[in-house]
Tab-separated table of C-alpha atoms in Angstrom:
chain	number	residue	atom	x	y	z
D	19	MET	CA	-86.484	72.401	-105.405
D	20	LEU	CA	-87.161	69.220	-107.358
D	21	ILE	CA	-85.016	70.555	-110.207
D	22	LYS	CA	-82.165	71.304	-107.828
D	23	PHE	CA	-82.397	67.861	-106.285
D	24	THR	CA	-82.425	66.221	-109.718
D	25	TYR	CA	-79.415	68.281	-110.824
D	26	GLN	CA	-77.477	67.418	-107.658
D	27	GLY	CA	-78.308	63.739	-108.086
D	28	ARG	CA	-77.185	63.792	-111.707
D	29	TYR	CA	-73.991	65.674	-110.793
D	30	GLN	CA	-73.191	63.100	-108.105
D	31	GLU	CA	-73.843	60.269	-110.567
D	32	ILE	CA	-71.479	61.835	-113.123
D	33	MET	CA	-68.766	62.335	-110.517
D	34	GLU	CA	-69.089	58.779	-109.242
D	35	ASN	CA	-68.993	57.376	-112.776
D	36	ASP	CA	-65.960	59.505	-113.657
D	37	GLY	CA	-64.124	58.431	-110.513
D	38	GLY	CA	-64.896	54.799	-111.264
D	39	ARG	CA	-63.817	55.249	-114.879
D	40	LEU	CA	-60.449	56.698	-113.892
D	41	GLY	CA	-59.908	53.872	-111.434
D	42	LEU	CA	-60.684	51.275	-114.104
D	43	LYS	CA	-58.445	53.039	-116.621
D	44	ASN	CA	-55.510	53.209	-114.218
D	45	GLU	CA	-55.848	49.511	-113.414
D	46	LEU	CA	-56.070	48.684	-117.113
D	47	LEU	CA	-52.918	50.654	-117.944
D	48	GLN	CA	-51.035	49.095	-115.029
D	49	ARG	CA	-51.948	45.574	-116.140
D	50	VAL	CA	-51.023	46.312	-119.758
D	51	ALA	CA	-47.700	47.867	-118.676
D	52	ALA	CA	-46.890	44.665	-116.761
D	53	LEU	CA	-46.978	42.695	-120.039
D	54	ASP	CA	-44.109	42.642	-122.486
D	55	VAL	CA	-44.909	43.633	-126.062
D	56	GLN	CA	-45.182	40.036	-127.249
D	57	GLN	CA	-47.746	39.177	-124.561
D	58	ALA	CA	-49.749	42.330	-125.188
D	59	LEU	CA	-49.924	42.126	-128.989
D	60	PHE	CA	-49.635	38.421	-129.818
D	61	PRO	CA	-52.708	36.185	-129.357
D	62	SER	CA	-52.644	35.508	-125.624
D	63	PRO	CA	-55.687	35.321	-123.307
D	64	GLU	CA	-55.836	38.071	-120.685
D	65	PRO	CA	-59.408	37.795	-119.326
D	66	LYS	CA	-58.956	40.379	-116.572
D	67	ILE	CA	-57.771	43.009	-119.048
D	68	ASP	CA	-60.660	42.175	-121.379
D	69	GLN	CA	-63.077	42.590	-118.478
D	70	LEU	CA	-61.622	46.004	-117.572
D	71	VAL	CA	-61.968	47.163	-121.184
D	72	GLN	CA	-65.614	46.064	-121.250
D	73	GLN	CA	-66.314	47.918	-118.006
D	74	LEU	CA	-64.676	51.072	-119.388
D	75	GLU	CA	-66.824	50.885	-122.511
D	76	MET	CA	-69.929	51.213	-120.346
D	77	LEU	CA	-68.535	54.498	-118.949
D	78	ASN	CA	-67.433	55.926	-122.300
D	79	PRO	CA	-67.153	59.736	-121.922
D	80	ILE	CA	-67.300	60.299	-125.729
D	81	PRO	CA	-69.932	57.913	-127.137
D	82	ASN	CA	-69.948	59.597	-130.583
D	83	PRO	CA	-66.255	59.956	-131.510
D	84	LEU	CA	-66.996	60.492	-135.211
D	85	SER	CA	-69.223	63.508	-134.603
D	86	VAL	CA	-68.026	66.907	-135.777
D	87	ASN	CA	-67.506	67.861	-132.129
D	88	HIS	CA	-65.120	65.006	-131.326
D	89	VAL	CA	-63.378	63.834	-134.500
D	90	ASP	CA	-60.383	66.041	-133.654
D	91	ASP	CA	-60.112	64.230	-130.287
D	92	LEU	CA	-59.971	60.944	-132.177
D	93	CYS	CA	-57.199	61.975	-134.557
D	94	GLY	CA	-53.469	62.141	-133.915
D	95	ASN	CA	-50.752	59.592	-133.109
D	96	TRP	CA	-51.620	56.434	-131.180
D	97	GLN	CA	-49.575	53.482	-129.918
D	98	LEU	CA	-51.231	50.060	-129.832
D	99	VAL	CA	-50.630	48.675	-126.329
D	100	TYR	CA	-52.997	45.686	-126.241
D	101	ALA	CA	-54.907	43.432	-128.650
D	102	SER	CA	-57.185	40.811	-127.120
D	103	ARG	CA	-56.692	38.294	-129.953
D	104	GLY	CA	-53.589	39.655	-131.599
D	105	THR	CA	-53.516	41.665	-134.845
D	106	VAL	CA	-53.463	40.862	-138.563
D	107	VAL	CA	-49.656	41.033	-138.282
D	108	THR	CA	-49.081	39.200	-134.999
D	109	ARG	CA	-51.543	36.329	-135.500
D	110	PRO	CA	-49.622	34.798	-138.430
D	111	LEU	CA	-46.318	35.664	-136.740
D	112	ALA	CA	-47.351	33.632	-133.696
D	113	SER	CA	-47.580	30.453	-135.766
D	114	ILE	CA	-44.439	31.256	-137.773
D	115	SER	CA	-42.470	31.852	-134.566
D	116	GLU	CA	-43.099	28.268	-133.523
D	117	VAL	CA	-41.076	27.156	-136.541
D	118	TRP	CA	-38.779	30.136	-137.031
D	119	GLY	CA	-38.229	31.459	-133.526
D	120	GLY	CA	-36.855	34.814	-132.569
D	121	ILE	CA	-39.348	37.010	-134.417
D	122	LYS	CA	-40.198	39.996	-132.237
D	123	ILE	CA	-42.582	42.873	-132.655
D	124	LYS	CA	-41.071	46.130	-131.438
D	125	ARG	CA	-44.099	48.398	-131.672
D	126	VAL	CA	-47.382	48.992	-133.499
D	127	TRP	CA	-48.857	52.431	-134.103
D	128	GLN	CA	-51.616	54.277	-135.904
D	129	LYS	CA	-51.872	57.853	-137.157
D	130	LEU	CA	-55.295	59.349	-137.884
D	131	VAL	CA	-55.688	62.595	-139.830
D	132	VAL	CA	-58.961	64.411	-140.556
D	133	GLY	CA	-59.713	64.384	-144.276
D	134	ASP	CA	-62.720	65.778	-146.120
D	135	ARG	CA	-66.183	65.551	-144.614
D	136	ASN	CA	-66.910	62.143	-143.074
D	137	HIS	CA	-63.560	60.566	-143.716
D	138	ILE	CA	-60.268	60.087	-141.884
D	139	CYS	CA	-56.914	59.128	-143.402
D	140	ALA	CA	-55.396	56.264	-141.421
D	141	SER	CA	-51.801	55.044	-141.453
D	142	ASN	CA	-51.052	51.818	-139.580
D	143	GLY	CA	-47.488	50.707	-138.955
D	144	ALA	CA	-45.498	47.984	-137.229
D	145	GLU	CA	-41.794	47.424	-136.651
D	146	LEU	CA	-40.555	43.825	-136.570
D	147	GLN	CA	-37.223	42.339	-135.568
D	148	LEU	CA	-36.421	39.310	-137.727
D	149	PRO	CA	-33.630	36.806	-137.058
D	150	LEU	CA	-30.552	37.663	-139.154
D	151	LEU	CA	-32.528	40.175	-141.266
D	152	GLY	CA	-32.699	42.993	-138.713
D	153	ASN	CA	-35.552	45.444	-138.173
D	154	TRP	CA	-38.240	45.958	-140.800
D	155	GLN	CA	-41.200	48.308	-140.892
D	156	ILE	CA	-44.493	47.477	-142.567
D	157	SER	CA	-47.378	49.877	-142.995
D	158	ALA	CA	-50.868	50.064	-144.441
D	159	ASP	CA	-52.595	53.261	-145.544
D	160	GLY	CA	-56.347	53.543	-145.719
D	161	ILE	CA	-59.464	55.598	-145.185
D	162	TRP	CA	-62.268	55.584	-142.632
D	163	THR	CA	-65.721	56.619	-143.877
D	164	TRP	CA	-69.013	56.805	-142.000
D	165	GLY	CA	-72.591	57.959	-142.213
D	166	ASP	CA	-75.138	58.636	-139.493
D	167	ASN	CA	-73.581	56.165	-137.046
D	168	GLN	CA	-70.980	58.293	-135.267
D	169	GLN	CA	-69.276	55.357	-133.569
D	170	GLU	CA	-68.896	52.961	-136.488
D	171	ALA	CA	-66.720	53.488	-139.569
D	172	MET	CA	-65.991	51.470	-142.682
D	173	VAL	CA	-62.265	51.000	-143.288
D	174	SER	CA	-60.536	50.224	-146.579
D	175	PHE	CA	-56.834	50.156	-147.476
D	176	HIS	CA	-55.354	51.505	-150.699
D	177	GLY	CA	-51.668	50.741	-150.206
D	178	PHE	CA	-49.086	48.744	-148.287
D	179	SER	CA	-45.370	49.290	-147.856
D	180	VAL	CA	-42.322	47.586	-146.404
D	181	GLN	CA	-38.906	49.029	-145.561
D	182	ALA	CA	-35.760	47.819	-143.837
D	183	VAL	CA	-35.045	50.335	-141.054
D	184	LYS	CA	-32.108	48.416	-139.576
D	185	PRO	CA	-31.217	45.701	-142.115
D	186	LEU	CA	-28.947	42.931	-140.851
D	187	GLY	CA	-28.844	44.842	-137.555
D	188	ILE	CA	-26.860	47.706	-139.144
D	189	SER	CA	-27.958	51.191	-138.076
D	190	GLY	CA	-27.841	54.062	-140.578
D	191	LEU	CA	-28.174	51.849	-143.646
D	192	ASN	CA	-31.076	53.462	-145.533
D	193	LEU	CA	-32.886	51.252	-148.010
D	194	PRO	CA	-35.783	52.432	-150.194
D	195	LYS	CA	-39.373	51.776	-149.183
D	196	LEU	CA	-41.283	49.296	-151.330
D	197	THR	CA	-44.892	50.448	-151.823
D	198	ILE	CA	-47.604	48.165	-153.157
D	199	PRO	CA	-50.859	49.868	-154.187
D	200	VAL	CA	-54.172	48.047	-153.894
D	201	LEU	CA	-56.229	48.334	-157.076
D	202	GLU	CA	-59.631	49.867	-156.458
D	203	PHE	CA	-61.623	46.795	-157.511
D	204	LEU	CA	-59.637	44.688	-155.018
D	205	ARG	CA	-60.235	46.946	-152.018
D	206	LYS	CA	-62.485	45.552	-149.331
D	207	GLN	CA	-64.219	47.347	-146.508
D	208	ALA	CA	-64.305	46.275	-142.875
D	209	VAL	CA	-66.312	47.543	-139.914
D	210	TRP	CA	-64.380	49.457	-137.241
D	211	ILE	CA	-66.061	50.599	-134.021
D	212	THR	CA	-64.540	53.112	-131.620
D	213	SER	CA	-66.154	51.910	-128.399
D	214	TYR	CA	-64.222	54.102	-125.951
D	215	LEU	CA	-62.380	57.419	-126.248
D	216	ASP	CA	-60.861	59.927	-123.838
D	217	ASP	CA	-57.840	62.233	-123.984
D	218	GLU	CA	-55.370	59.416	-123.270
D	219	ILE	CA	-56.674	56.077	-124.539
D	220	ARG	CA	-59.163	54.671	-126.997
D	221	VAL	CA	-60.596	51.256	-127.709
D	222	GLY	CA	-61.368	49.967	-131.186
D	223	LYS	CA	-63.217	46.815	-132.231
D	224	GLY	CA	-63.448	44.878	-135.441
D	225	ALA	CA	-66.391	42.824	-136.673
D	226	THR	CA	-65.114	39.760	-134.781
D	227	GLY	CA	-65.089	41.587	-131.431
D	228	ASN	CA	-61.292	41.699	-131.110
D	229	MET	CA	-60.459	44.609	-128.763
D	230	PHE	CA	-57.582	46.986	-129.467
D	231	VAL	CA	-56.382	49.417	-126.794
D	232	PHE	CA	-54.455	52.453	-128.057
D	233	ARG	CA	-52.620	55.038	-125.973
D	234	ARG	CA	-51.238	58.396	-126.968
D	235	PRO	CA	-47.397	58.215	-126.995
């Protein structure tokens, strides 16, 4: 009887936590959807959204996303919908925009593909709209590697590329992609933590604590 009571109590706890998690997630997505892309991805304080992300992390349904059982759930196509302190692309753009206004970020995405044991191939991309120059796409290709810690990976990039996808605002004008490899001795590693993952969204963190919310497109 004690076992049954314990099981029922645990089941109720799980159901309550899951209901609370879904409520938090829905509120988070609603608040993010209310922002335009510039607000969501450029450095701009949104304390309520940050608080919701932190609360979701405490109810993480997949605490070990890099385990063999869950790495497939982690991989696929993701759209970046929120960055608490901007990104490596949008932070410098924010200061440039003050001088050279009109720069807009159209979208930011990430594609993760399972590689060999304990590594994931990652492709990060962004599309920018530049005054007079049209739309340009920049991307960075790298690898995630990890050991016993199934939440934390080390990320390094081996190549960058840039391509005009709508130069001078002209559609259908295909220009070649310029790829710049990163020599092995120049590659640096950075810590990347997947602090929340479910079938719809995930949260990633860098060493500085910047929070990135991704959603499946």
